[in-house]
Amino acid sequence: MAKVTNAFDTYTATADREQLSDIIYNISPMQTPFLSSVGTSNVSNVVFDWQTESLPTPSSTGQLEGFELSRSASTATVRETNVCMISSRDATVTGSQEASDAAGKNSEMAHQLALMAKALKRDMEEALTQNIAKNAGAAGTVRQTRSLESWYQTNVNKASDGANGSASAARTNGTRRDLTEALLKDVQQQCFTSGAEPSILMCGPYNKSVISGFTGRSQARQFVDANTIEASVSIYSGDFGELQVVPSNRSREQAVHLLDPEFAGVAYLRNFETIDISTIGDAQTKMIVVEYGLEMKNEAAHGIIADVKVSSTDAG
């Protein structure tokens, strides 16, 4: 098709205004399922403590008629401890950029701070759910809160060469194996036996797809209507209760967690705070800082399937 003679086109034009959308697209994963589901508390020191307790072992033995009381030993509480760690993000914007008319933003600094706040929450989710031992820190050493995986002692299914963590050591990784429904049933039964009632099953994206393929379903894919096929599992209903299946981008893929949000929380020494950093030129810097720690109110309220494969090609 021929072009109209002497038609002025966009290739020749030099003054066309640019078309820049006012919508900013961001696909970075921002979900924080653990941080969003547990409670919060305020503490007044870098090191914070709490107490746990359990009932005496049940007894089916009765008493003689006219029995003489044999005094029972009292049940002492167990004192647990953790430390608060510091996380921060910052943004620096020049005076010229702040004064400019930026597409999709009323203020470049406000936009950057909003972005950094999301990044900071994601940092917290990562720190809270990893397999990291407590580090009390020193003048030249960063404090580290004892994270989720290192707490489990009671309701655990792990590889034979894996080992539970402690206050001073992360758990030892074992040879990874396939996640199966039998493993999940085992830990859920352990939880029931110890009196736990977890309601959330938190796992990585690969093992979320594995759970969706458990053979407990009559079919791996269910027809909802003519235009919809349901191929995922959002609720796992076992012999000992229902679990909401929640995928996580920040916890380790090789660990599947059974959680009771009532018995875990984030303890804040300093909640989110925006601090103006001294200006040394024609630019402004603001920092968002938070100081927090994991309060594992009772580790026996939760469970873990440890040492599971992280992909379909994982050789263990």
PDB file of C-alpha atoms in Angstrom:
ATOM      1  CA  MET A   1       0.000   0.000   0.000  1.00  0.00           C
ATOM      2  CA  ALA A   2       1.435   3.384  -0.993  1.00  0.00           C
ATOM      3  CA  LYS A   3       1.921   6.249   1.443  1.00  0.00           C
ATOM      4  CA  VAL A   4       0.164   9.566   0.849  1.00  0.00           C
ATOM      5  CA  THR A   5       2.606  11.983  -0.752  1.00  0.00           C
ATOM      6  CA  ASN A   6       4.255  14.463   1.660  1.00  0.00           C
ATOM      7  CA  ALA A   7       2.256  13.213   4.651  1.00  0.00           C
ATOM      8  CA  PHE A   8       3.994  14.431   7.812  1.00  0.00           C
ATOM      9  CA  ASP A   9       4.609  11.382  10.019  1.00  0.00           C
ATOM     10  CA  THR A  10       5.764  10.530  13.522  1.00  0.00           C
ATOM     11  CA  TYR A  11       9.199   9.568  12.207  1.00  0.00           C
ATOM     12  CA  THR A  12       9.752  13.177  11.110  1.00  0.00           C
ATOM     13  CA  ALA A  13       8.109  14.908  14.070  1.00  0.00           C
ATOM     14  CA  THR A  14      10.374  16.148  16.839  1.00  0.00           C
ATOM     15  CA  ALA A  15       7.882  17.702  19.278  1.00  0.00           C
ATOM     16  CA  ASP A  16       5.353  14.936  19.991  1.00  0.00           C
ATOM     17  CA  ARG A  17       4.672  14.671  23.717  1.00  0.00           C
ATOM     18  CA  GLU A  18       5.671  11.314  25.203  1.00  0.00           C
ATOM     19  CA  GLN A  19       2.934   8.988  26.441  1.00  0.00           C
ATOM     20  CA  LEU A  20       3.960   7.770  29.884  1.00  0.00           C
ATOM     21  CA  SER A  21       1.368   5.890  31.912  1.00  0.00           C
ATOM     22  CA  ASP A  22       0.557   7.087  35.423  1.00  0.00           C
ATOM     23  CA  ILE A  23       0.373   3.450  36.522  1.00  0.00           C
ATOM     24  CA  ILE A  24       3.566   1.858  37.837  1.00  0.00           C
ATOM     25  CA  TYR A  25       3.673  -1.914  37.434  1.00  0.00           C
ATOM     26  CA  ASN A  26       5.480  -4.011  40.040  1.00  0.00           C
ATOM     27  CA  ILE A  27       5.390  -7.816  40.100  1.00  0.00           C
ATOM     28  CA  SER A  28       7.912  -8.397  42.877  1.00  0.00           C
ATOM     29  CA  PRO A  29       6.467 -10.889  45.399  1.00  0.00           C
ATOM     30  CA  MET A  30       5.290  -8.986  48.477  1.00  0.00           C
ATOM     31  CA  GLN A  31       3.285 -11.625  50.375  1.00  0.00           C
ATOM     32  CA  THR A  32       4.190 -12.045  54.047  1.00  0.00           C
ATOM     33  CA  PRO A  33       1.923 -14.902  55.228  1.00  0.00           C
ATOM     34  CA  PHE A  34       3.688 -15.538  58.538  1.00  0.00           C
ATOM     35  CA  LEU A  35       4.042 -11.885  59.532  1.00  0.00           C
ATOM     36  CA  SER A  36       0.434 -11.224  58.521  1.00  0.00           C
ATOM     37  CA  SER A  37      -1.064 -14.140  60.465  1.00  0.00           C
ATOM     38  CA  VAL A  38       0.655 -13.952  63.868  1.00  0.00           C
ATOM     39  CA  GLY A  39       0.040 -11.427  66.620  1.00  0.00           C
ATOM     40  CA  THR A  40       2.278  -8.654  67.911  1.00  0.00           C
ATOM     41  CA  SER A  41       3.495  -7.440  71.278  1.00  0.00           C
ATOM     42  CA  ASN A  42       5.711  -4.695  72.630  1.00  0.00           C
ATOM     43  CA  VAL A  43       8.860  -5.381  74.631  1.00  0.00           C
ATOM     44  CA  SER A  44      11.076  -3.022  76.586  1.00  0.00           C
ATOM     45  CA  ASN A  45      14.499  -4.554  76.124  1.00  0.00           C
ATOM     46  CA  VAL A  46      16.694  -6.022  73.413  1.00  0.00           C
ATOM     47  CA  VAL A  47      16.514  -9.391  75.175  1.00  0.00           C
ATOM     48  CA  PHE A  48      12.966 -10.474  75.947  1.00  0.00           C
ATOM     49  CA  ASP A  49      11.602 -13.503  77.804  1.00  0.00           C
ATOM     50  CA  TRP A  50       8.358 -15.386  78.237  1.00  0.00           C
ATOM     51  CA  GLN A  51       7.188 -18.542  79.978  1.00  0.00           C
ATOM     52  CA  THR A  52       5.671 -21.797  78.770  1.00  0.00           C
ATOM     53  CA  GLU A  53       4.077 -24.593  80.736  1.00  0.00           C
ATOM     54  CA  SER A  54       2.351 -27.930  80.276  1.00  0.00           C
ATOM     55  CA  LEU A  55      -0.030 -30.062  82.302  1.00  0.00           C
ATOM     56  CA  PRO A  56       1.267 -33.073  84.255  1.00  0.00           C
ATOM     57  CA  THR A  57       1.181 -36.432  82.471  1.00  0.00           C
ATOM     58  CA  PRO A  58      -2.378 -37.833  82.453  1.00  0.00           C
ATOM     59  CA  SER A  59      -3.061 -40.699  84.840  1.00  0.00           C
ATOM     60  CA  SER A  60      -5.748 -43.384  84.676  1.00  0.00           C
ATOM     61  CA  THR A  61      -4.989 -44.636  88.191  1.00  0.00           C
ATOM     62  CA  GLY A  62      -7.658 -44.048  90.829  1.00  0.00           C
ATOM     63  CA  GLN A  63      -7.360 -43.700  94.587  1.00  0.00           C
ATOM     64  CA  LEU A  64      -8.166 -46.051  97.463  1.00  0.00           C
ATOM     65  CA  GLU A  65     -11.203 -45.347  99.593  1.00  0.00           C
ATOM     66  CA  GLY A  66      -9.975 -43.293 102.519  1.00  0.00           C
ATOM     67  CA  PHE A  67      -6.642 -42.680 100.750  1.00  0.00           C
ATOM     68  CA  GLU A  68      -3.875 -40.656 102.324  1.00  0.00           C
ATOM     69  CA  LEU A  69      -2.756 -37.800 100.107  1.00  0.00           C
ATOM     70  CA  SER A  70       0.675 -38.133  98.553  1.00  0.00           C
ATOM     71  CA  ARG A  71       1.628 -34.608  97.644  1.00  0.00           C
ATOM     72  CA  SER A  72       2.479 -34.079  93.976  1.00  0.00           C
ATOM     73  CA  ALA A  73       5.410 -32.017  92.812  1.00  0.00           C
ATOM     74  CA  SER A  74       4.430 -28.660  91.372  1.00  0.00           C
ATOM     75  CA  THR A  75       4.923 -28.090  87.662  1.00  0.00           C
ATOM     76  CA  ALA A  76       7.452 -25.361  87.013  1.00  0.00           C
ATOM     77  CA  THR A  77       7.235 -23.068  84.005  1.00  0.00           C
ATOM     78  CA  VAL A  78       9.932 -23.010  81.354  1.00  0.00           C
ATOM     79  CA  ARG A  79      11.532 -19.653  80.645  1.00  0.00           C
ATOM     80  CA  GLU A  80      12.217 -18.948  76.975  1.00  0.00           C
ATOM     81  CA  THR A  81      14.200 -16.068  75.532  1.00  0.00           C
ATOM     82  CA  ASN A  82      15.026 -14.375  72.247  1.00  0.00           C
ATOM     83  CA  VAL A  83      16.633 -11.163  71.057  1.00  0.00           C
ATOM     84  CA  CYS A  84      15.469  -8.298  68.884  1.00  0.00           C
ATOM     85  CA  MET A  85      17.237  -7.625  65.618  1.00  0.00           C
ATOM     86  CA  ILE A  86      17.303  -4.394  63.614  1.00  0.00           C
ATOM     87  CA  SER A  87      16.210  -4.131  59.992  1.00  0.00           C
ATOM     88  CA  SER A  88      16.198  -0.961  57.926  1.00  0.00           C
ATOM     89  CA  ARG A  89      15.696   0.400  54.436  1.00  0.00           C
ATOM     90  CA  ASP A  90      16.415   3.905  53.158  1.00  0.00           C
ATOM     91  CA  ALA A  91      15.792   6.156  50.192  1.00  0.00           C
ATOM     92  CA  THR A  92      17.653   9.197  48.881  1.00  0.00           C
ATOM     93  CA  VAL A  93      16.110  11.665  46.429  1.00  0.00           C
ATOM     94  CA  THR A  94      17.686  14.806  44.991  1.00  0.00           C
ATOM     95  CA  GLY A  95      16.018  18.179  45.440  1.00  0.00           C
ATOM     96  CA  SER A  96      15.575  18.482  41.679  1.00  0.00           C
ATOM     97  CA  GLN A  97      13.787  15.151  41.382  1.00  0.00           C
ATOM     98  CA  GLU A  98      11.509  15.928  44.308  1.00  0.00           C
ATOM     99  CA  ALA A  99      10.551  19.195  42.632  1.00  0.00           C
ATOM    100  CA  SER A 100       9.942  17.537  39.262  1.00  0.00           C
ATOM    101  CA  ASP A 101       6.563  16.325  38.014  1.00  0.00           C
ATOM    102  CA  ALA A 102       7.067  12.545  38.039  1.00  0.00           C
ATOM    103  CA  ALA A 103       4.484  10.333  36.310  1.00  0.00           C
ATOM    104  CA  GLY A 104       2.376   8.270  38.679  1.00  0.00           C
ATOM    105  CA  LYS A 105       3.753   9.945  41.808  1.00  0.00           C
ATOM    106  CA  ASN A 106       2.829  12.999  43.821  1.00  0.00           C
ATOM    107  CA  SER A 107       6.187  12.800  45.577  1.00  0.00           C
ATOM    108  CA  GLU A 108       9.229  10.735  44.617  1.00  0.00           C
ATOM    109  CA  MET A 109      10.284  10.446  48.263  1.00  0.00           C
ATOM    110  CA  ALA A 110       6.824   9.296  49.387  1.00  0.00           C
ATOM    111  CA  HIS A 111       6.799   6.718  46.604  1.00  0.00           C
ATOM    112  CA  GLN A 112      10.262   5.433  47.505  1.00  0.00           C
ATOM    113  CA  LEU A 113       9.369   5.205  51.200  1.00  0.00           C
ATOM    114  CA  ALA A 114       6.223   3.246  50.401  1.00  0.00           C
ATOM    115  CA  LEU A 115       8.319   0.880  48.310  1.00  0.00           C
ATOM    116  CA  MET A 116      10.947   0.528  51.050  1.00  0.00           C
ATOM    117  CA  ALA A 117       8.255  -0.193  53.661  1.00  0.00           C
ATOM    118  CA  LYS A 118       7.088  -3.154  51.584  1.00  0.00           C
ATOM    119  CA  ALA A 119      10.663  -4.299  51.126  1.00  0.00           C
ATOM    120  CA  LEU A 120      11.255  -4.037  54.874  1.00  0.00           C
ATOM    121  CA  LYS A 121       8.232  -6.190  55.682  1.00  0.00           C
ATOM    122  CA  ARG A 122       9.523  -8.752  53.212  1.00  0.00           C
ATOM    123  CA  ASP A 123      12.933  -8.643  54.950  1.00  0.00           C
ATOM    124  CA  MET A 124      11.198  -9.331  58.258  1.00  0.00           C
ATOM    125  CA  GLU A 125       9.257 -12.277  56.822  1.00  0.00           C
ATOM    126  CA  GLU A 126      12.528 -13.720  55.550  1.00  0.00           C
ATOM    127  CA  ALA A 127      14.319 -13.265  58.889  1.00  0.00           C
ATOM    128  CA  LEU A 128      11.463 -14.674  60.960  1.00  0.00           C
ATOM    129  CA  THR A 129      10.867 -17.846  58.935  1.00  0.00           C
ATOM    130  CA  GLN A 130      14.426 -18.998  58.189  1.00  0.00           C
ATOM    131  CA  ASN A 131      16.638 -21.575  59.939  1.00  0.00           C
ATOM    132  CA  ILE A 132      18.880 -19.243  61.946  1.00  0.00           C
ATOM    133  CA  ALA A 133      20.152 -19.515  65.516  1.00  0.00           C
ATOM    134  CA  LYS A 134      19.929 -16.671  68.014  1.00  0.00           C
ATOM    135  CA  ASN A 135      22.902 -14.321  68.167  1.00  0.00           C
ATOM    136  CA  ALA A 136      22.957 -11.835  71.041  1.00  0.00           C
ATOM    137  CA  GLY A 137      25.406  -9.678  69.097  1.00  0.00           C
ATOM    138  CA  ALA A 138      28.223  -7.435  70.257  1.00  0.00           C
ATOM    139  CA  ALA A 139      29.660  -4.030  69.439  1.00  0.00           C
ATOM    140  CA  GLY A 140      30.844  -5.334  66.066  1.00  0.00           C
ATOM    141  CA  THR A 141      28.357  -8.200  65.610  1.00  0.00           C
ATOM    142  CA  VAL A 142      24.815  -7.906  64.268  1.00  0.00           C
ATOM    143  CA  ARG A 143      22.075  -9.248  66.553  1.00  0.00           C
ATOM    144  CA  GLN A 144      19.965 -12.031  65.059  1.00  0.00           C
ATOM    145  CA  THR A 145      16.618 -13.204  66.371  1.00  0.00           C
ATOM    146  CA  ARG A 146      16.165 -16.977  66.660  1.00  0.00           C
ATOM    147  CA  SER A 147      14.004 -17.820  63.648  1.00  0.00           C
ATOM    148  CA  LEU A 148      11.129 -20.217  63.167  1.00  0.00           C
ATOM    149  CA  GLU A 149      12.836 -23.403  61.977  1.00  0.00           C
ATOM    150  CA  SER A 150      15.377 -23.499  64.803  1.00  0.00           C
ATOM    151  CA  TRP A 151      12.613 -23.673  67.462  1.00  0.00           C
ATOM    152  CA  TYR A 152      10.929 -26.975  66.592  1.00  0.00           C
ATOM    153  CA  GLN A 153      11.475 -29.814  69.074  1.00  0.00           C
ATOM    154  CA  THR A 154       8.160 -31.603  69.628  1.00  0.00           C
ATOM    155  CA  ASN A 155       6.118 -32.189  66.469  1.00  0.00           C
ATOM    156  CA  VAL A 156       8.787 -32.962  63.908  1.00  0.00           C
ATOM    157  CA  ASN A 157       9.180 -35.301  60.954  1.00  0.00           C
ATOM    158  CA  LYS A 158      12.729 -35.053  59.599  1.00  0.00           C
ATOM    159  CA  ALA A 159      15.221 -37.078  57.633  1.00  0.00           C
ATOM    160  CA  SER A 160      17.224 -39.589  59.653  1.00  0.00           C
ATOM    161  CA  ASP A 161      20.380 -37.500  59.246  1.00  0.00           C
ATOM    162  CA  GLY A 162      18.646 -34.228  60.153  1.00  0.00           C
ATOM    163  CA  ALA A 163      18.659 -32.761  63.673  1.00  0.00           C
ATOM    164  CA  ASN A 164      16.569 -30.257  65.585  1.00  0.00           C
ATOM    165  CA  GLY A 165      17.989 -26.845  66.349  1.00  0.00           C
ATOM    166  CA  SER A 166      18.620 -25.225  69.711  1.00  0.00           C
ATOM    167  CA  ALA A 167      18.960 -21.787  71.248  1.00  0.00           C
ATOM    168  CA  SER A 168      22.544 -21.623  70.013  1.00  0.00           C
ATOM    169  CA  ALA A 169      22.391 -23.626  66.778  1.00  0.00           C
ATOM    170  CA  ALA A 170      20.216 -23.825  63.684  1.00  0.00           C
ATOM    171  CA  ARG A 171      18.664 -27.177  62.817  1.00  0.00           C
ATOM    172  CA  THR A 172      20.862 -29.534  60.838  1.00  0.00           C
ATOM    173  CA  ASN A 173      19.613 -30.169  57.316  1.00  0.00           C
ATOM    174  CA  GLY A 174      19.091 -33.798  56.375  1.00  0.00           C
ATOM    175  CA  THR A 175      18.821 -35.595  53.059  1.00  0.00           C
ATOM    176  CA  ARG A 176      15.790 -34.203  51.280  1.00  0.00           C
ATOM    177  CA  ARG A 177      12.910 -36.560  50.432  1.00  0.00           C
ATOM    178  CA  ASP A 178       9.579 -36.256  48.634  1.00  0.00           C
ATOM    179  CA  LEU A 179       6.775 -34.518  50.502  1.00  0.00           C
ATOM    180  CA  THR A 180       3.971 -37.062  50.886  1.00  0.00           C
ATOM    181  CA  GLU A 181       0.562 -37.049  52.482  1.00  0.00           C
ATOM    182  CA  ALA A 182       1.822 -39.704  54.918  1.00  0.00           C
ATOM    183  CA  LEU A 183       4.412 -37.216  56.248  1.00  0.00           C
ATOM    184  CA  LEU A 184       1.742 -34.556  56.676  1.00  0.00           C
ATOM    185  CA  LYS A 185      -0.594 -36.981  58.443  1.00  0.00           C
ATOM    186  CA  ASP A 186       2.234 -37.982  60.787  1.00  0.00           C
ATOM    187  CA  VAL A 187       3.009 -34.437  61.904  1.00  0.00           C
ATOM    188  CA  GLN A 188      -0.662 -33.526  62.196  1.00  0.00           C
ATOM    189  CA  GLN A 189      -1.145 -36.573  64.439  1.00  0.00           C
ATOM    190  CA  GLN A 190       1.898 -35.585  66.507  1.00  0.00           C
ATOM    191  CA  CYS A 191       0.363 -32.138  66.960  1.00  0.00           C
ATOM    192  CA  PHE A 192      -2.948 -33.620  68.101  1.00  0.00           C
ATOM    193  CA  THR A 193      -1.194 -35.949  70.556  1.00  0.00           C
ATOM    194  CA  SER A 194       0.718 -33.060  72.127  1.00  0.00           C
ATOM    195  CA  GLY A 195      -2.438 -30.915  72.344  1.00  0.00           C
ATOM    196  CA  ALA A 196      -1.630 -28.590  69.444  1.00  0.00           C
ATOM    197  CA  GLU A 197      -4.289 -27.304  67.060  1.00  0.00           C
ATOM    198  CA  PRO A 198      -2.473 -25.796  64.055  1.00  0.00           C
ATOM    199  CA  SER A 199      -4.668 -24.077  61.470  1.00  0.00           C
ATOM    200  CA  ILE A 200      -2.154 -22.991  58.788  1.00  0.00           C
ATOM    201  CA  LEU A 201      -0.032 -25.160  56.518  1.00  0.00           C
ATOM    202  CA  MET A 202       2.711 -22.879  55.179  1.00  0.00           C
ATOM    203  CA  CYS A 203       4.906 -24.170  52.364  1.00  0.00           C
ATOM    204  CA  GLY A 204       6.965 -23.048  49.403  1.00  0.00           C
ATOM    205  CA  PRO A 205       5.561 -22.809  45.874  1.00  0.00           C
ATOM    206  CA  TYR A 206       6.869 -26.183  44.670  1.00  0.00           C
ATOM    207  CA  ASN A 207       5.464 -28.080  47.634  1.00  0.00           C
ATOM    208  CA  LYS A 208       2.179 -26.188  47.351  1.00  0.00           C
ATOM    209  CA  SER A 209       1.793 -27.883  43.957  1.00  0.00           C
ATOM    210  CA  VAL A 210       2.770 -31.217  45.520  1.00  0.00           C
ATOM    211  CA  ILE A 211       0.020 -30.837  48.146  1.00  0.00           C
ATOM    212  CA  SER A 212      -2.492 -30.012  45.404  1.00  0.00           C
ATOM    213  CA  GLY A 213      -1.653 -33.387  43.864  1.00  0.00           C
ATOM    214  CA  PHE A 214      -2.163 -35.483  47.000  1.00  0.00           C
ATOM    215  CA  THR A 215      -4.130 -38.644  46.188  1.00  0.00           C
ATOM    216  CA  GLY A 216      -6.604 -37.927  48.975  1.00  0.00           C
ATOM    217  CA  ARG A 217      -8.619 -36.081  46.326  1.00  0.00           C
ATOM    218  CA  SER A 218     -10.869 -38.190  44.117  1.00  0.00           C
ATOM    219  CA  GLN A 219      -9.256 -36.426  41.150  1.00  0.00           C
ATOM    220  CA  ALA A 220      -6.246 -34.152  40.909  1.00  0.00           C
ATOM    221  CA  ARG A 221      -8.356 -31.780  38.772  1.00  0.00           C
ATOM    222  CA  GLN A 222     -11.966 -30.932  39.557  1.00  0.00           C
ATOM    223  CA  PHE A 223     -14.459 -29.362  37.135  1.00  0.00           C
ATOM    224  CA  VAL A 224     -16.182 -26.392  38.776  1.00  0.00           C
ATOM    225  CA  ASP A 225     -18.187 -25.309  35.739  1.00  0.00           C
ATOM    226  CA  ALA A 226     -17.871 -25.364  31.975  1.00  0.00           C
ATOM    227  CA  ASN A 227     -15.166 -22.679  32.014  1.00  0.00           C
ATOM    228  CA  THR A 228     -13.314 -23.414  35.267  1.00  0.00           C
ATOM    229  CA  ILE A 229     -11.072 -26.264  36.383  1.00  0.00           C
ATOM    230  CA  GLU A 230      -9.987 -26.352  40.033  1.00  0.00           C
ATOM    231  CA  ALA A 231      -6.505 -27.892  40.278  1.00  0.00           C
ATOM    232  CA  SER A 232      -5.358 -26.573  43.644  1.00  0.00           C
ATOM    233  CA  VAL A 233      -5.939 -27.359  47.300  1.00  0.00           C
ATOM    234  CA  SER A 234      -6.584 -24.395  49.618  1.00  0.00           C
ATOM    235  CA  ILE A 235      -7.852 -26.380  52.626  1.00  0.00           C
ATOM    236  CA  TYR A 236      -6.420 -29.700  53.753  1.00  0.00           C
ATOM    237  CA  SER A 237      -8.897 -31.592  55.928  1.00  0.00           C
ATOM    238  CA  GLY A 238      -7.214 -34.378  57.869  1.00  0.00           C
ATOM    239  CA  ASP A 239      -8.199 -36.690  60.701  1.00  0.00           C
ATOM    240  CA  PHE A 240      -7.153 -34.071  63.242  1.00  0.00           C
ATOM    241  CA  GLY A 241      -8.521 -30.848  61.812  1.00  0.00           C
ATOM    242  CA  GLU A 242      -8.391 -28.514  58.855  1.00  0.00           C
ATOM    243  CA  LEU A 243      -5.336 -26.634  57.643  1.00  0.00           C
ATOM    244  CA  GLN A 244      -5.403 -23.569  55.413  1.00  0.00           C
ATOM    245  CA  VAL A 245      -2.722 -24.177  52.775  1.00  0.00           C
ATOM    246  CA  VAL A 246      -0.707 -20.963  52.358  1.00  0.00           C
ATOM    247  CA  PRO A 247       2.195 -20.649  49.887  1.00  0.00           C
ATOM    248  CA  SER A 248       5.202 -18.626  50.985  1.00  0.00           C
ATOM    249  CA  ASN A 249       7.937 -16.948  48.927  1.00  0.00           C
ATOM    250  CA  ARG A 250      10.161 -16.212  51.905  1.00  0.00           C
ATOM    251  CA  SER A 251      10.279 -19.405  54.006  1.00  0.00           C
ATOM    252  CA  ARG A 252      12.593 -22.212  52.917  1.00  0.00           C
ATOM    253  CA  GLU A 253      11.117 -24.600  50.354  1.00  0.00           C
ATOM    254  CA  GLN A 254      12.573 -27.609  52.184  1.00  0.00           C
ATOM    255  CA  ALA A 255      10.424 -26.965  55.260  1.00  0.00           C
ATOM    256  CA  VAL A 256       6.631 -27.285  55.530  1.00  0.00           C
ATOM    257  CA  HIS A 257       5.174 -25.650  58.637  1.00  0.00           C
ATOM    258  CA  LEU A 258       1.998 -26.452  60.575  1.00  0.00           C
ATOM    259  CA  LEU A 259       1.283 -23.244  62.490  1.00  0.00           C
ATOM    260  CA  ASP A 260      -1.078 -22.031  65.184  1.00  0.00           C
ATOM    261  CA  PRO A 261      -0.929 -18.209  64.905  1.00  0.00           C
ATOM    262  CA  GLU A 262      -2.127 -17.849  68.511  1.00  0.00           C
ATOM    263  CA  PHE A 263       1.162 -19.286  69.775  1.00  0.00           C
ATOM    264  CA  ALA A 264       3.629 -17.182  67.799  1.00  0.00           C
ATOM    265  CA  GLY A 265       4.116 -13.469  67.495  1.00  0.00           C
ATOM    266  CA  VAL A 266       6.395 -10.612  66.581  1.00  0.00           C
ATOM    267  CA  ALA A 267       7.750  -8.677  69.544  1.00  0.00           C
ATOM    268  CA  TYR A 268       8.602  -5.043  68.754  1.00  0.00           C
ATOM    269  CA  LEU A 269      11.179  -3.055  70.689  1.00  0.00           C
ATOM    270  CA  ARG A 270      10.755  -0.310  68.076  1.00  0.00           C
ATOM    271  CA  ASN A 271       7.862  -0.439  65.632  1.00  0.00           C
ATOM    272  CA  PHE A 272       8.237   0.987  62.117  1.00  0.00           C
ATOM    273  CA  GLU A 273       9.775   4.456  62.381  1.00  0.00           C
ATOM    274  CA  THR A 274      10.762   6.935  59.674  1.00  0.00           C
ATOM    275  CA  ILE A 275      13.928   8.879  60.471  1.00  0.00           C
ATOM    276  CA  ASP A 276      15.218  11.938  58.638  1.00  0.00           C
ATOM    277  CA  ILE A 277      18.930  11.572  57.929  1.00  0.00           C
ATOM    278  CA  SER A 278      21.047  14.726  58.067  1.00  0.00           C
ATOM    279  CA  THR A 279      21.229  16.483  54.700  1.00  0.00           C
ATOM    280  CA  ILE A 280      24.762  16.960  53.390  1.00  0.00           C
ATOM    281  CA  GLY A 281      23.908  18.422  49.988  1.00  0.00           C
ATOM    282  CA  ASP A 282      21.090  18.854  47.524  1.00  0.00           C
ATOM    283  CA  ALA A 283      19.502  15.506  48.323  1.00  0.00           C
ATOM    284  CA  GLN A 284      17.244  14.188  51.052  1.00  0.00           C
ATOM    285  CA  THR A 285      17.593  10.798  52.781  1.00  0.00           C
ATOM    286  CA  LYS A 286      14.995   9.095  54.927  1.00  0.00           C
ATOM    287  CA  MET A 287      15.336   5.764  56.673  1.00  0.00           C
ATOM    288  CA  ILE A 288      12.707   3.317  57.877  1.00  0.00           C
ATOM    289  CA  VAL A 289      13.875   1.205  60.819  1.00  0.00           C
ATOM    290  CA  VAL A 290      12.265  -1.528  62.909  1.00  0.00           C
ATOM    291  CA  GLU A 291      13.595  -3.569  65.844  1.00  0.00           C
ATOM    292  CA  TYR A 292      11.827  -6.859  66.469  1.00  0.00           C
ATOM    293  CA  GLY A 293      12.141 -10.513  67.410  1.00  0.00           C
ATOM    294  CA  LEU A 294      10.235 -13.780  67.092  1.00  0.00           C
ATOM    295  CA  GLU A 295       8.238 -14.741  70.170  1.00  0.00           C
ATOM    296  CA  MET A 296       7.642 -18.486  69.856  1.00  0.00           C
ATOM    297  CA  LYS A 297       5.090 -18.624  72.645  1.00  0.00           C
ATOM    298  CA  ASN A 298       5.098 -22.434  72.708  1.00  0.00           C
ATOM    299  CA  GLU A 299       6.928 -24.429  70.050  1.00  0.00           C
ATOM    300  CA  ALA A 300       4.803 -27.521  70.814  1.00  0.00           C
ATOM    301  CA  ALA A 301       1.798 -25.692  69.344  1.00  0.00           C
ATOM    302  CA  HIS A 302       3.377 -25.999  65.890  1.00  0.00           C
ATOM    303  CA  GLY A 303       4.887 -28.706  63.710  1.00  0.00           C
ATOM    304  CA  ILE A 304       7.324 -29.115  60.840  1.00  0.00           C
ATOM    305  CA  ILE A 305       7.924 -31.510  57.988  1.00  0.00           C
ATOM    306  CA  ALA A 306      11.619 -30.911  57.449  1.00  0.00           C
ATOM    307  CA  ASP A 307      14.032 -31.992  54.739  1.00  0.00           C
ATOM    308  CA  VAL A 308      11.613 -32.208  51.799  1.00  0.00           C
ATOM    309  CA  LYS A 309      12.590 -31.796  48.165  1.00  0.00           C
ATOM    310  CA  VAL A 310      12.604 -28.318  46.675  1.00  0.00           C
ATOM    311  CA  SER A 311      11.902 -29.147  43.020  1.00  0.00           C
ATOM    312  CA  SER A 312      10.890 -31.998  40.756  1.00  0.00           C
ATOM    313  CA  THR A 313      14.542 -32.495  39.782  1.00  0.00           C
ATOM    314  CA  ASP A 314      15.898 -32.371  43.355  1.00  0.00           C
ATOM    315  CA  ALA A 315      18.041 -35.480  43.926  1.00  0.00           C
ATOM    316  CA  GLY A 316      18.036 -34.931  47.684  1.00  0.00           C
TER     317      GLY A 316
END
